[in-house]
Coordinates of C-alpha atoms in Angstrom, one line a residue:
Chain A
M1 CA 0.1 -0.1 0.0
Q2 CA 1.8 3.1 -0.6
F3 CA 0.4 6.5 0.4
G4 CA 1.0 10.0 -0.5
I5 CA -0.1 13.2 -1.5
F6 CA -2.2 15.0 -5.3
S7 CA -2.4 18.5 -5.7
V8 CA -4.3 19.8 -8.9
G9 CA -1.6 23.7 -8.3
D10 CA -3.5 26.1 -7.6
V11 CA -3.4 29.6 -7.1
T12 CA -5.6 30.8 -4.3
T13 CA -6.3 33.8 -2.0
D14 CA -6.0 33.0 1.4
P15 CA -9.3 33.6 2.4
T16 CA -8.4 34.8 6.2
T17 CA -5.2 37.4 5.0
G18 CA -6.9 38.3 1.5
R19 CA -3.5 37.5 0.1
T20 CA -2.8 35.8 -3.1
P21 CA 1.0 34.0 -3.7
T22 CA 2.3 34.8 -6.8
E23 CA 2.9 31.6 -9.3
H24 CA 6.7 31.4 -8.7
E25 CA 6.1 31.1 -4.7
R26 CA 3.2 28.4 -5.4
I27 CA 5.7 26.4 -7.7
K28 CA 8.7 26.6 -5.7
A29 CA 5.8 25.8 -2.9
Q30 CA 5.2 22.2 -4.9
V31 CA 8.7 21.5 -4.5
T32 CA 9.0 22.2 -0.7
I33 CA 5.7 19.8 -0.1
A34 CA 7.1 17.6 -2.3
K35 CA 10.7 17.1 -0.1
K36 CA 8.6 17.4 2.9
A37 CA 6.2 14.2 2.1
E38 CA 9.3 12.3 1.4
D39 CA 10.7 13.5 5.0
I40 CA 7.5 12.1 6.6
G41 CA 7.9 8.6 5.1
L42 CA 4.4 9.0 1.7
D43 CA 5.4 6.9 -0.7
V44 CA 4.0 9.1 -3.8
V45 CA 3.6 13.0 -4.7
A46 CA 1.5 13.9 -8.3
V47 CA 1.2 17.2 -9.7
G48 CA -1.1 18.3 -12.1
Q49 CA -1.7 19.4 -15.6
H50 CA -3.4 22.6 -16.5
H51 CA -3.3 25.2 -18.9
N52 CA -4.9 28.2 -18.0
P53 CA -5.2 30.3 -14.7
P54 CA -5.5 29.9 -11.8
F55 CA -3.3 27.1 -12.0
V56 CA 0.5 27.0 -12.1
A57 CA 0.5 22.7 -13.2
S58 CA 1.5 23.6 -17.1
S59 CA 4.4 21.5 -17.1
P60 CA 4.2 18.6 -14.9
T61 CA 7.4 16.6 -16.0
T62 CA 9.7 19.9 -15.8
T63 CA 7.9 19.7 -12.3
M64 CA 9.0 16.5 -11.6
A65 CA 12.3 15.9 -12.7
W66 CA 12.9 18.9 -10.3
I67 CA 11.7 17.2 -7.4
A68 CA 13.0 14.5 -8.3
A69 CA 16.4 15.4 -8.1
Q70 CA 16.2 16.2 -4.7
T71 CA 14.6 14.0 -3.4
E72 CA 15.9 9.8 -3.0
R73 CA 12.5 7.5 -2.7
I74 CA 9.4 9.1 -3.2
I75 CA 7.7 8.5 -6.7
L76 CA 6.5 11.2 -8.9
S77 CA 3.0 10.7 -10.4
T78 CA 0.6 12.9 -11.9
S79 CA -2.8 13.8 -11.2
T80 CA -3.5 14.1 -14.2
T81 CA -2.0 14.2 -17.2
L82 CA -4.0 15.3 -19.9
I83 CA -4.3 11.8 -22.3
T84 CA -7.1 14.1 -25.0
T85 CA -5.3 17.3 -25.5
T86 CA -1.4 16.5 -25.2
D87 CA -0.5 14.8 -28.1
P88 CA 1.1 11.2 -27.1
V89 CA 3.9 11.2 -28.7
R90 CA 5.2 13.6 -26.5
I91 CA 3.7 12.0 -23.8
A92 CA 5.8 9.1 -24.5
E93 CA 9.1 11.5 -24.9
D94 CA 8.8 13.1 -21.7
Y95 CA 7.8 10.4 -19.5
G96 CA 10.2 8.2 -21.3
T97 CA 12.9 10.9 -20.4
L98 CA 11.6 11.3 -17.1
Q99 CA 11.8 7.3 -16.5
H100 CA 15.6 7.4 -17.0
L101 CA 16.0 10.3 -15.1
T102 CA 14.6 9.2 -12.1
D103 CA 15.6 5.5 -12.4
G104 CA 11.8 4.2 -12.6
R105 CA 10.7 6.4 -9.5
M106 CA 7.5 7.8 -11.8
D107 CA 4.2 6.5 -13.2
L108 CA 1.0 8.7 -14.3
M109 CA -2.4 9.0 -14.3
L110 CA -4.3 9.8 -17.3
G111 CA -7.3 11.9 -17.1
R112 CA -9.7 14.1 -19.5
G113 CA -8.9 17.3 -17.9
N114 CA -11.7 19.8 -16.6
T115 CA -12.4 23.0 -18.6
G116 CA -13.6 23.0 -21.1
P117 CA -11.8 26.1 -23.8
V118 CA -8.6 23.7 -22.8
Y119 CA -9.6 21.4 -25.8
P120 CA -10.5 24.5 -28.5
W121 CA -6.7 25.7 -27.5
F122 CA -5.3 22.7 -28.8
G123 CA -7.0 21.8 -31.5
K124 CA -9.7 19.4 -30.1
D125 CA -13.0 19.0 -29.5
I126 CA -14.3 18.5 -26.2
R127 CA -17.5 16.2 -27.1
E128 CA -14.7 14.0 -28.3
G129 CA -13.3 13.6 -25.4
V130 CA -13.2 10.4 -24.1
N131 CA -12.8 8.6 -27.6
L132 CA -9.4 11.1 -27.5
A133 CA -8.1 9.0 -24.1
L134 CA -9.1 5.9 -25.9
E135 CA -7.2 6.7 -29.2
N136 CA -4.4 8.8 -28.2
Y137 CA -3.6 5.6 -25.3
A138 CA -3.7 3.2 -27.3
L139 CA -1.3 5.0 -29.6
L140 CA 1.0 5.3 -26.3
R141 CA 0.8 2.3 -25.3
R142 CA 2.0 1.1 -28.9
L143 CA 4.8 3.9 -28.6
W144 CA 6.0 2.2 -25.2
T145 CA 5.7 -1.6 -26.3
E146 CA 6.5 -1.5 -29.9
D147 CA 10.4 0.0 -31.1
V148 CA 8.8 0.7 -34.7
V149 CA 5.3 2.3 -35.0
D150 CA 3.5 2.8 -38.3
W151 CA 0.4 4.2 -37.1
E152 CA -2.7 6.1 -38.3
G153 CA -5.7 7.7 -36.5
R154 CA -8.3 10.2 -36.2
F155 CA -6.9 12.7 -34.2
R156 CA -3.2 13.0 -34.9
T157 CA -1.2 13.0 -38.1
P158 CA 0.0 9.2 -38.8
L159 CA 3.5 8.3 -38.3
Q160 CA 5.2 5.8 -40.6
G161 CA 8.8 3.7 -39.1
F162 CA 8.3 5.8 -35.9
T163 CA 10.9 5.4 -32.9
A164 CA 9.4 7.2 -29.9
T165 CA 13.2 7.6 -27.8
P166 CA 14.3 6.7 -25.0
R167 CA 12.9 3.1 -25.2
P168 CA 11.6 2.4 -21.5
L169 CA 14.1 1.6 -18.8
D170 CA 14.0 -1.8 -19.1
G171 CA 12.3 -2.4 -21.6
V172 CA 8.8 -1.5 -19.1
A173 CA 6.5 1.2 -19.9
P174 CA 5.5 3.4 -16.8
F175 CA 3.2 2.1 -14.3
V176 CA -0.4 3.7 -15.8
W177 CA -3.2 5.1 -14.1
H178 CA -6.6 6.4 -15.6
G179 CA -8.8 8.7 -13.8
S180 CA -12.0 8.6 -13.4
I181 CA -14.9 10.2 -11.6
R182 CA -18.7 9.1 -13.7
T183 CA -17.8 7.8 -17.1
P184 CA -17.6 4.0 -16.8
E185 CA -15.7 4.1 -20.5
I186 CA -12.7 5.2 -18.8
A187 CA -13.0 2.8 -16.3
E188 CA -13.6 0.2 -18.7
Q189 CA -10.0 0.9 -20.8
A190 CA -8.4 0.4 -17.5
A191 CA -9.6 -3.1 -16.9
Y192 CA -9.3 -4.0 -20.8
Y193 CA -5.6 -3.1 -20.3
G194 CA -4.6 -4.5 -17.2
D195 CA -3.8 -0.7 -15.6
G196 CA -4.9 1.1 -12.5
F197 CA -8.0 2.7 -11.9
F198 CA -7.3 5.8 -9.9
H199 CA -10.9 7.5 -8.6
N200 CA -10.8 10.7 -6.7
H201 CA -12.9 10.4 -4.1
I202 CA -12.9 13.9 -3.2
F203 CA -16.1 17.0 -3.6
W204 CA -18.2 13.7 -4.9
P205 CA -20.2 11.4 -2.2
A206 CA -18.6 8.1 -1.9
S207 CA -21.0 6.0 -3.3
H208 CA -20.0 7.6 -7.2
T209 CA -16.5 6.2 -6.0
Q210 CA -17.5 2.8 -4.7
Q211 CA -19.3 2.3 -7.9
M212 CA -16.6 3.0 -10.2
V213 CA -14.5 0.3 -8.3
A214 CA -16.6 -2.5 -8.4
F215 CA -17.2 -1.9 -11.6
Y216 CA -13.4 -0.9 -12.0
R217 CA -13.0 -4.5 -10.9
K218 CA -15.4 -6.5 -12.7
R219 CA -14.0 -5.9 -15.7
F220 CA -10.4 -6.5 -14.7
E221 CA -11.1 -9.9 -13.7
H222 CA -13.7 -10.3 -16.9
Y223 CA -10.3 -9.4 -19.4
G224 CA -8.3 -11.9 -17.3
H225 CA -6.1 -10.0 -15.7
G226 CA -6.5 -11.5 -12.5
T227 CA -9.6 -11.7 -9.7
A228 CA -11.5 -8.7 -9.1
D229 CA -9.7 -8.3 -5.5
Q230 CA -6.7 -7.7 -7.9
A231 CA -7.2 -5.0 -9.7
V232 CA -5.1 -2.4 -9.0
V233 CA -6.9 0.8 -7.6
G234 CA -5.9 4.0 -6.2
L235 CA -7.8 6.6 -4.0
G236 CA -7.9 10.8 -3.3
G237 CA -8.8 11.4 0.0
Q238 CA -9.1 15.3 1.6
F239 CA -8.4 16.4 5.0
F240 CA -7.9 18.9 7.9
I241 CA -6.8 18.1 10.7
R242 CA -5.2 19.2 14.3
R243 CA -4.2 17.8 17.2
N244 CA -8.0 19.1 19.1
S245 CA -10.5 18.2 16.8
Q246 CA -12.8 21.5 17.5
D247 CA -9.0 23.6 16.5
A248 CA -9.2 22.0 13.1
V249 CA -13.4 22.4 12.4
R250 CA -12.3 26.7 13.6
E251 CA -9.3 27.4 11.4
F252 CA -10.3 24.8 8.6
R253 CA -13.9 26.5 8.1
P254 CA -12.5 29.8 6.5
Y255 CA -11.2 28.1 3.6
F256 CA -13.6 25.9 3.1
D257 CA -16.3 28.3 3.1
N258 CA -14.4 30.4 0.1
A259 CA -13.0 26.7 -1.4
P260 CA -13.0 26.6 -5.0
V261 CA -15.3 24.5 -6.1
Y262 CA -17.5 23.4 -3.4
G263 CA -17.2 26.9 -1.3
H264 CA -20.5 28.9 -0.7
G265 CA -22.3 25.6 -0.8
P266 CA -23.0 23.5 1.7
S267 CA -21.6 23.5 5.0
L268 CA -18.8 22.3 6.3
E269 CA -20.4 19.8 8.3
D270 CA -23.2 18.4 5.5
F271 CA -19.9 18.1 3.6
T272 CA -17.9 16.3 5.7
Q273 CA -20.3 13.5 6.0
Q274 CA -21.5 13.7 2.2
T275 CA -17.9 13.4 1.2
P276 CA -15.3 11.7 2.1
L277 CA -13.6 15.0 3.0
T278 CA -11.8 14.8 6.9
V279 CA -12.0 17.7 9.3
G280 CA -10.3 16.7 12.5
S281 CA -8.3 15.0 14.5
P282 CA -5.7 12.9 13.0
Q283 CA -7.2 9.6 14.9
E284 CA -10.2 10.9 13.3
L285 CA -8.5 10.7 9.9
V286 CA -6.4 7.3 10.7
E287 CA -10.4 5.7 11.1
R288 CA -12.2 7.3 8.3
T289 CA -9.2 6.6 6.5
L290 CA -9.3 3.1 6.9
G291 CA -13.3 3.0 6.3
F292 CA -12.3 3.4 2.8
R293 CA -11.9 -0.4 2.4
D294 CA -15.0 -0.9 3.4
Y295 CA -17.0 -0.3 0.6
V296 CA -14.0 -0.4 -2.5
G297 CA -12.2 -3.6 -0.7
D298 CA -8.3 -3.9 -0.4
Y299 CA -6.8 -1.3 -2.8
Q300 CA -3.2 0.0 -3.4
R301 CA -2.8 3.5 -3.7
Q302 CA -4.3 6.4 -1.3
L303 CA -3.6 10.0 -2.1
F304 CA -4.3 13.2 -0.2
L305 CA -5.3 16.8 -1.1
V306 CA -3.6 18.5 1.4
D307 CA -2.7 21.8 -0.4
H308 CA -5.1 24.0 -1.8
A309 CA -7.8 26.1 -0.9
G310 CA -5.6 29.4 -0.3
L311 CA -3.7 27.2 2.7
P312 CA -0.2 29.1 3.2
L313 CA 2.4 26.2 2.9
K314 CA 3.3 26.5 6.7
T315 CA -0.3 25.3 7.5
V316 CA -0.1 22.5 4.2
L317 CA 3.6 21.7 6.3
E318 CA 2.4 21.0 9.6
Q319 CA -1.0 19.0 8.1
L320 CA 2.4 16.8 6.8
D321 CA 4.2 16.5 10.1
L322 CA 0.6 15.7 11.8
L323 CA 0.1 13.0 8.7
G324 CA 3.6 11.9 9.0
E325 CA 2.8 10.5 12.6
V326 CA -0.4 8.6 12.1
L327 CA 0.9 7.2 9.2
P328 CA 2.3 3.7 11.0
D329 CA -1.2 3.2 12.2
L330 CA -2.8 3.8 8.6
R331 CA -0.1 1.3 7.5
A332 CA -0.3 -0.6 9.9
G333 CA -4.1 -0.9 9.8
F334 CA -4.5 -1.5 5.9
A335 CA -2.0 -4.5 6.5
E336 CA -4.4 -5.8 8.9
G337 CA -6.3 -8.9 7.6
R338 CA -5.1 -7.9 3.8
P339 CA -5.2 -11.1 2.0
A340 CA -2.1 -12.1 0.9
H341 CA -3.3 -12.9 -3.1
V342 CA -3.9 -9.4 -3.1
P343 CA -1.0 -6.9 -5.1
D344 CA 1.4 -4.8 -3.8
A345 CA 1.1 -1.2 -5.3
P346 CA 3.1 -0.7 -8.9
T347 CA 7.0 0.2 -8.5
H348 CA 9.5 -0.1 -11.4
A349 CA 11.4 -2.8 -9.7
A350 CA 8.4 -5.2 -9.2
R351 CA 7.3 -5.2 -13.2
V352 CA 10.5 -5.9 -14.0
A353 CA 11.1 -8.5 -12.0
A354 CA 7.3 -9.5 -12.9
T355 CA 8.9 -8.8 -16.6
P356 CA 8.7 -13.2 -18.6
A357 CA 11.9 -14.4 -19.5
G358 CA 12.5 -13.5 -22.8
A359 CA 10.3 -10.2 -22.8
P360 CA 12.2 -7.0 -24.5
V361 CA 14.6 -5.9 -22.1
E362 CA 17.6 -3.2 -22.1
T363 CA 21.0 -4.5 -21.8
A364 CA 23.0 -1.5 -21.6
E365 CA 24.4 -1.3 -17.8
R366 CA 22.8 1.4 -15.7
V367 CA 24.4 2.8 -12.9
P368 CA 21.7 3.4 -9.5
A369 CA 21.7 7.0 -8.5
Chain B
M1 CA -49.1 1.2 -13.5
T2 CA -48.6 4.5 -15.3
R3 CA -46.1 6.3 -12.9
L4 CA -47.1 10.2 -12.9
V5 CA -44.4 12.5 -11.0
V6 CA -46.1 16.1 -10.6
I7 CA -43.6 18.8 -10.4
S8 CA -44.6 22.3 -8.6
A9 CA -43.0 25.2 -8.1
G10 CA -45.0 27.3 -6.0
L11 CA -43.7 29.0 -3.1
G12 CA -47.2 30.4 -1.6
V13 CA -49.3 27.8 1.5
P14 CA -51.7 28.0 -0.2
S15 CA -50.3 28.0 -3.9
S16 CA -52.1 28.7 -6.6
T17 CA -49.6 26.6 -8.3
R18 CA -50.1 23.9 -6.1
L19 CA -53.5 24.3 -6.8
L20 CA -53.9 23.6 -10.8
A21 CA -50.9 21.0 -10.5
D22 CA -53.5 19.2 -8.6
R23 CA -56.5 20.2 -10.9
L24 CA -54.0 19.2 -13.8
T25 CA -53.0 15.8 -11.4
E26 CA -57.0 15.1 -10.6
A27 CA -57.5 15.2 -14.4
V28 CA -54.8 13.3 -15.7
V29 CA -56.3 10.3 -13.4
R30 CA -59.6 10.6 -14.9
E31 CA -58.8 10.0 -18.3
L32 CA -55.6 7.0 -17.4
G33 CA -57.5 5.5 -14.4
P34 CA -55.9 5.0 -10.9
V35 CA -51.7 6.1 -11.4
E36 CA -48.6 5.7 -9.3
L37 CA -48.5 8.9 -8.1
E38 CA -45.9 11.3 -6.8
V39 CA -45.9 15.0 -6.3
V40 CA -42.4 17.2 -6.2
E41 CA -42.3 20.8 -4.7
L42 CA -39.7 22.5 -5.2
R43 CA -39.8 24.9 -2.0
P44 CA -38.2 22.4 0.1
L45 CA -35.5 21.4 -2.2
A46 CA -34.5 25.2 -3.1
R47 CA -31.3 24.6 -0.9
P48 CA -30.4 21.6 -2.1
L49 CA -30.8 22.8 -5.6
A50 CA -28.6 25.8 -4.9
D51 CA -25.9 23.4 -3.0
H52 CA -25.9 21.0 -6.8
L53 CA -25.3 24.2 -8.7
L54 CA -21.8 24.4 -6.6
T55 CA -20.5 20.9 -5.5
G56 CA -21.7 19.0 -8.4
F57 CA -23.8 16.9 -7.1
P58 CA -27.4 16.4 -5.6
G59 CA -27.7 15.6 -2.1
P60 CA -30.4 13.2 -0.4
E61 CA -34.0 15.0 -0.7
L62 CA -32.5 16.1 -4.2
Q63 CA -31.2 12.8 -5.5
A64 CA -34.5 11.3 -5.0
A65 CA -36.5 14.0 -6.8
Q66 CA -34.3 13.8 -9.8
D67 CA -34.5 10.0 -9.7
A68 CA -38.5 10.0 -9.8
V69 CA -38.6 11.8 -12.7
A70 CA -36.1 9.8 -14.4
A71 CA -38.2 7.1 -13.7
A72 CA -42.2 9.1 -14.4
D73 CA -43.8 7.9 -17.5
A74 CA -45.3 10.8 -17.4
L75 CA -45.0 15.0 -16.1
V76 CA -47.1 17.4 -14.7
V77 CA -44.8 20.4 -14.6
V78 CA -46.5 23.9 -13.2
S79 CA -44.4 27.4 -12.3
P80 CA -45.7 30.4 -10.8
V81 CA -44.1 33.5 -14.1
F82 CA -41.7 35.4 -12.6
A83 CA -40.3 38.4 -14.3
A84 CA -42.4 37.2 -18.1
S85 CA -41.1 34.0 -17.3
Y86 CA -41.3 30.5 -15.0
S87 CA -39.4 31.1 -11.6
G88 CA -35.5 30.6 -11.3
L89 CA -36.4 28.3 -9.0
F90 CA -38.2 25.7 -11.3
K91 CA -35.6 26.4 -13.9
M92 CA -32.5 25.2 -11.4
F93 CA -34.5 22.3 -11.0
F94 CA -34.3 21.5 -15.3
D95 CA -31.1 22.6 -15.4
L96 CA -29.9 20.1 -12.7
L97 CA -31.3 17.4 -13.8
P98 CA -28.9 14.6 -15.5
R99 CA -28.7 14.8 -19.0
D100 CA -31.0 13.8 -21.4
V101 CA -33.6 11.8 -18.8
L102 CA -36.8 13.6 -20.2
I103 CA -35.8 12.7 -23.5
G104 CA -39.3 11.2 -24.9
T105 CA -41.1 12.0 -21.6
P106 CA -44.9 13.2 -21.9
V107 CA -45.2 16.5 -19.9
L108 CA -47.9 18.4 -19.7
L109 CA -47.4 22.5 -18.5
G110 CA -48.8 24.6 -16.5
A111 CA -48.1 28.0 -15.4
T112 CA -50.1 30.3 -12.7
A113 CA -50.0 34.5 -12.4
G114 CA -51.9 37.1 -11.1
S115 CA -53.5 38.1 -14.6
A116 CA -54.1 37.0 -18.0
R117 CA -51.5 39.3 -19.1
H118 CA -48.8 36.7 -18.7
S119 CA -50.6 33.9 -20.3
L120 CA -48.0 33.3 -23.4
V121 CA -45.6 32.0 -20.3
V122 CA -46.3 28.4 -20.9
D123 CA -46.1 28.8 -25.1
H124 CA -43.4 31.3 -25.3
A125 CA -40.7 30.3 -22.1
M126 CA -41.9 26.9 -21.0
R127 CA -42.5 25.0 -24.1
P128 CA -38.8 25.8 -25.1
L129 CA -37.2 24.9 -22.7
F130 CA -39.0 20.9 -23.0
S131 CA -38.6 21.1 -26.5
Y132 CA -34.4 21.8 -25.4
L133 CA -34.9 18.6 -23.1
R134 CA -36.4 16.7 -26.0
A135 CA -39.8 15.6 -24.1
L136 CA -43.0 15.1 -25.8
V137 CA -45.0 18.1 -24.6
V138 CA -48.6 18.2 -24.7
P139 CA -50.3 20.9 -27.4
T140 CA -52.2 22.3 -24.9
A141 CA -50.6 24.0 -21.8
V142 CA -52.5 25.2 -19.2
F143 CA -52.4 28.9 -18.2
A144 CA -54.7 30.2 -15.0
A145 CA -54.6 33.8 -13.6
T146 CA -56.0 34.5 -10.6
D147 CA -59.0 35.3 -11.9
D148 CA -59.6 31.6 -13.4
F149 CA -60.0 30.4 -10.6
G150 CA -62.9 31.6 -9.3
S151 CA -65.4 32.7 -12.7
D152 CA -63.7 30.9 -15.9
A153 CA -65.4 28.3 -16.8
D154 CA -63.0 27.9 -19.6
L155 CA -60.6 26.8 -17.1
S156 CA -61.8 23.5 -16.5
G157 CA -62.0 22.9 -20.2
R158 CA -58.7 23.4 -21.2
I159 CA -57.6 20.9 -18.0
T160 CA -59.8 18.6 -19.7
R161 CA -58.2 18.5 -22.9
A162 CA -54.3 18.6 -21.8
A163 CA -55.3 15.7 -19.4
R164 CA -56.9 13.9 -22.5
E165 CA -53.8 15.0 -24.9
L166 CA -51.8 13.5 -22.1
A167 CA -53.1 10.2 -22.0
A168 CA -53.1 10.4 -25.5
L169 CA -49.4 10.6 -25.5
L170 CA -49.3 7.2 -23.0
G171 CA -51.6 5.4 -25.1
R172 CA -49.3 5.5 -28.2
R173 CA -45.6 6.3 -27.1
P174 CA -43.5 6.8 -29.8
A175 CA -40.4 4.4 -30.0
V176 CA -37.3 6.7 -28.5
N177 CA -34.0 6.4 -27.8
R178 CA -32.1 7.4 -25.7
P179 CA -28.9 7.8 -25.4
R180 CA -27.1 5.2 -22.8
S181 CA -26.9 7.0 -18.9
V182 CA -23.8 6.3 -16.4
E183 CA -26.0 3.4 -15.0
D184 CA -27.1 2.0 -18.3
E185 CA -23.0 2.0 -19.0
L186 CA -22.1 0.7 -15.2
A187 CA -24.8 -2.4 -15.8
D188 CA -24.2 -3.5 -19.3
P189 CA -21.1 -2.2 -20.1
T190 CA -20.1 -1.5 -23.7
P191 CA -16.8 -3.8 -24.2
F192 CA -13.7 -1.9 -24.9
E193 CA -13.4 -3.6 -28.3
E194 CA -16.6 -1.1 -29.4
L195 CA -15.4 2.0 -27.5
I196 CA -12.2 1.8 -29.5
R197 CA -13.9 1.0 -33.1
R198 CA -16.3 3.8 -32.3
A199 CA -13.8 5.9 -31.0
G200 CA -11.9 5.2 -34.6
G201 CA -15.4 6.5 -36.1

């Protein structure tokens, strides 16, 4: 089981001070937060991809590489990589390069994006969103698994005799998660290929998560990748914690009330009841999070949103310190009763070890970092 | 049994909008015989609707109302006239309905206002809304001004005519192809090979 954090990289005014961080501060803060995440023992840090204000995260692999260069252990991932509007050839090359630079300490999560005009800005049609995700990913897979690709599709110029470089590290392509809140076709895609499925599991009722994960598991088994409980599942989550539950509620309320997405709507109390948001003590966070298993089964990756709604960097780092204190309890809790046949979260080393003999493997020697 | 859902956007108690909705419902039941009836009052859903607008998902009460509408065989919908149109509350309910759930559903329209000068609201505001939603709107929409509840014998005639039209539509429902919903897809998935074939157009 892997634990980590994910962020969309928003620039939001702190409602308690009226201060808006600069883009420079936010970009640097992402790096500081990622290093802190490694310090407290988290396994994964994921950055977003957006192409419009108020987001600063337009170039995920640049940020990931910079973080990777300053960390030792933490896995870099995305939340999400836009498979609809990013050329799959560029994804193959950018993330392929990142895989080598990080010695395999990375993976990626594909998503369709949440801002309509991004499609026309990149010459695409939002009504083709699902089809773009299907066709572009079919190409991306081929670019990573076949040395020479001849390809023709609807959404990009044809390729004849094309080789995406660099070739995947150790002959094993980066692991891919597919993220979707409410689109069964994307869960079907993840199941068909035996890839991971991630449900963002924030801002929405958990019943949606339960329905989508159950569907993905069933179809994963249908396509012969293993039993339903062996499917590779990741979940999001959101919290604000202080040692004292009342302090957490008091401090977080102005951020909640003014937050992008859900602010000025339901009360914090209603929202924590209706969605997976936890605002309370570290122990309450542990209990709530362990409860996620009750409706999705044993799973592989848990990412938390801690860095949003204008929370100052100092507060985010304090949140991570508190999370670090209960991380052993979370690990122990999730290990308890976990059946042996449920796989661990994917890592590059484990996937290389699992590659059948005779599969193409890079022969050049590598010097470990 | 026919599932009839009645939506009333009236705000007052008593409400002339609800009164018209009830008279329309009685007339429909006279034509159809016993129905499985559910009345959705929008007033108690005002806050859940505002919440949904902001959060993107319905709370439990609103979800129940949306489910009832999606499962309905026919609708009677009645709004008060506000500023030359249906009320904002009425519009919010239909703005937030899941896509496509009203395609092919027979709908009887009604509206109330203080004076007869608003009578075209049913045809100039409500009908286009339901045309957009691809519902089957009956030709007679019933407008009732305050005065009509006192003296106008013709109101009863219009109510009966509209109810008969709705019953006729229910008797001869055309075959319609609704796009598959998320629920359809979850229950009976389109296999991946078919999805990728369609993606290639």
